[in-house]
mmCIF file of C-alpha atoms in Angstrom:
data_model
loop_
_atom_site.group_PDB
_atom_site.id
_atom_site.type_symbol
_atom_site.label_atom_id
_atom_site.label_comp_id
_atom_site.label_asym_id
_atom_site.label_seq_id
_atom_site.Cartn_x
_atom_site.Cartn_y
_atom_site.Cartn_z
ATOM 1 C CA UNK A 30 84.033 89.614 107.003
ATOM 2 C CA UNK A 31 84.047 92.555 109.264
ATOM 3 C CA UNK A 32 81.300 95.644 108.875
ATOM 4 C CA UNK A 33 83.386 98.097 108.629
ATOM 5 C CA UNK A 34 83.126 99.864 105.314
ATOM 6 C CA UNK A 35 86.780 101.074 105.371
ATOM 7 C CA UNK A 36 87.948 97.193 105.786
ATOM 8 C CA UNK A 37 85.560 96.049 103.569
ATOM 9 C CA UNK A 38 86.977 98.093 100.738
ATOM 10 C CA UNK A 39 90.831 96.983 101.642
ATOM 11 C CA UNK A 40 89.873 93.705 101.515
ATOM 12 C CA UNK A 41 88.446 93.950 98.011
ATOM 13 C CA UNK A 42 90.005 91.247 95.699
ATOM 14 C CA UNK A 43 90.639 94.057 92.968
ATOM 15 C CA UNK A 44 93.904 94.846 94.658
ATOM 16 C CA UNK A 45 95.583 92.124 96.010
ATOM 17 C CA UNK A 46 98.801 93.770 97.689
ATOM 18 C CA UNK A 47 96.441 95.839 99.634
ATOM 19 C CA UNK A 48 94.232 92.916 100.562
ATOM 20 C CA UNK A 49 97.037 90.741 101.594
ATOM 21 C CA UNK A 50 98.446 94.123 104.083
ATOM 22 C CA UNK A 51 94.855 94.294 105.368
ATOM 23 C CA UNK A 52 94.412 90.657 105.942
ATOM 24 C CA UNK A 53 97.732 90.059 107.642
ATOM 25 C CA UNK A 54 98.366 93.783 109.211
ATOM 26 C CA UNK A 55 94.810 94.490 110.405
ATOM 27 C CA UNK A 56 92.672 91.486 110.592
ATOM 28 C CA UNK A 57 95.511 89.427 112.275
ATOM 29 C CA UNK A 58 95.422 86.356 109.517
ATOM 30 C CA UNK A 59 98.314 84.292 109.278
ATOM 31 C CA UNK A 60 100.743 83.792 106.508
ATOM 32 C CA UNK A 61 99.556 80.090 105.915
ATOM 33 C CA UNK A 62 95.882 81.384 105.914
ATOM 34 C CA UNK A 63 93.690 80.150 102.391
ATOM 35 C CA UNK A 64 92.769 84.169 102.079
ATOM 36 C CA UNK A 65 95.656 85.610 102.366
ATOM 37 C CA UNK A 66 97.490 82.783 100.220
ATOM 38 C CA UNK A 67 95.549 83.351 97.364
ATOM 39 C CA UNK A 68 96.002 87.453 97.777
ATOM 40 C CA UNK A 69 99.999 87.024 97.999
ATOM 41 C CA UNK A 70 99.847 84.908 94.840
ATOM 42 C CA UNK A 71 97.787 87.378 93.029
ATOM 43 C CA UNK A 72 99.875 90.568 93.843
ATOM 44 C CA UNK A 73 101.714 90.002 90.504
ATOM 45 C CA UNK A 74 98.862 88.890 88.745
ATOM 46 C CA UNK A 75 96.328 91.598 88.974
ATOM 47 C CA UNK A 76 96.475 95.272 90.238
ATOM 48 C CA UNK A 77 98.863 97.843 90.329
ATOM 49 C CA UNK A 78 101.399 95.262 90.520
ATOM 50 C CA UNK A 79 101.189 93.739 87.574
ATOM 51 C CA UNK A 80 100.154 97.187 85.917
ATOM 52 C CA UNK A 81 104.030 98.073 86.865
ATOM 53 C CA UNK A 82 105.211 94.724 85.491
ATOM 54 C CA UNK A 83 103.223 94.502 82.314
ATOM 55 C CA UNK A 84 105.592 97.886 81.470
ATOM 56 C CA UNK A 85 108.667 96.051 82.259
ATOM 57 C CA UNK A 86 111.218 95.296 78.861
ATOM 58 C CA UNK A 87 111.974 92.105 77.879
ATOM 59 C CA UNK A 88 115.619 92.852 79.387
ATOM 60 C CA UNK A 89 114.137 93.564 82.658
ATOM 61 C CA UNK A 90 114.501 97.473 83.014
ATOM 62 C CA UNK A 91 111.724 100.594 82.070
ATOM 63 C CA UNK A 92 113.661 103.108 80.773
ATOM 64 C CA UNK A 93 112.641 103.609 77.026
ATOM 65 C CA UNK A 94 116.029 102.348 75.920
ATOM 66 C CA UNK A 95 118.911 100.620 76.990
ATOM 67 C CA UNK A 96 121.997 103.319 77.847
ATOM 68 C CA UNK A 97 124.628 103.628 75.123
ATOM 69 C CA UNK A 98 127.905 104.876 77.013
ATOM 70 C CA UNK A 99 128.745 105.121 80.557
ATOM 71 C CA UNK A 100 127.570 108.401 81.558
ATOM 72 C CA UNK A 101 123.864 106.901 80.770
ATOM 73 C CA UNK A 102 124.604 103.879 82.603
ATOM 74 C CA UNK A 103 125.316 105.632 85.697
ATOM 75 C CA UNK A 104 122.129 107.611 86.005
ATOM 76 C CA UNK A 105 120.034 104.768 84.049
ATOM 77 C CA UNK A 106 118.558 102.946 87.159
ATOM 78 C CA UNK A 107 118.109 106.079 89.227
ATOM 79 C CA UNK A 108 116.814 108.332 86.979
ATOM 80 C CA UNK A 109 114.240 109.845 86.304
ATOM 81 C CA UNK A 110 113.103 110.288 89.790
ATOM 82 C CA UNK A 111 109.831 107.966 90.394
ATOM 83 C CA UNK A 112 110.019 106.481 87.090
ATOM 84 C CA UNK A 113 113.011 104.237 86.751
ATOM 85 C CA UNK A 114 113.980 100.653 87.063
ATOM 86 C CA UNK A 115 114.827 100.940 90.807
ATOM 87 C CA UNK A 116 111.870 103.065 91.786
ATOM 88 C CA UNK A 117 109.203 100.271 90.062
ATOM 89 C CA UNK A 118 111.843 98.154 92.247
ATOM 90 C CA UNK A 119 110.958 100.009 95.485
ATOM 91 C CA UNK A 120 107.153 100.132 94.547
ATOM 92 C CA UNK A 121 107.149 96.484 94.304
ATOM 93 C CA UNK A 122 108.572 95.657 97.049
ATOM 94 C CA UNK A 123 106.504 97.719 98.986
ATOM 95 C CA UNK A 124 103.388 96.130 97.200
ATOM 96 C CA UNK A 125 104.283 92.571 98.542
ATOM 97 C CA UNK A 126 106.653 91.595 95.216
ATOM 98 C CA UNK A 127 109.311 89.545 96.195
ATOM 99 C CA UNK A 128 111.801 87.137 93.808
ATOM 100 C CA UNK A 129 110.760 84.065 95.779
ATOM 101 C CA UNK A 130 107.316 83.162 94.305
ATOM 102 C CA UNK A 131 104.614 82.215 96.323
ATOM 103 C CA UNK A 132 103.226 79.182 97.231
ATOM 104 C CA UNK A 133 100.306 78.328 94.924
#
């Protein structure tokens, strides 16, 4: 691995959505690499990844309850800013979650 301290600590297994971004982004590894494999298989296994998807309900949304008329329903994926079922969405996605699972 490279000597540089900042690298060193982005390619720390703890957080495998950043290592998988560091491997691929700044050390120039390839998708079908063993390293960064096993990182894009562990992005919903361990880190903030799976902190966001260990939250999830059994129904697949956050919110703290399921809406009960219409106006809820239109603000319940939206709202609250940061905090709802399509912002975990966007955070996801950003972290390297996709719906297609990854090889193993």
């Amino acid at each position: 691995m490279p000597a540089d301290p900042v690298l060193n600590w982005l390619l720390e297994e703890s957080q495998p959505s950043v290592r998988y971004y560091a491997l691929t982004e700044l050390v120039g590894r390839k998708a079908d690499d063993p390293e960064v494999r096993s990182a894009r298989t562990a992005i919903g296994r361990r880190g903030w990844a799976s902190n966001i998807l260990l939250t999830q309900k059994p129904e697949g949304y956050w919110e703290r309850r399921e809406p009960r008329n219409a106006r809820e329903w239109l603000f319940f994926l939206w709202f609250p800013t940061f905090s709802s079922t399509i912002w975990k969405g966007l955070v996801l996605a950003d972290l390297g979650l996709t719906a297609k699972r990854p090889p193993t």
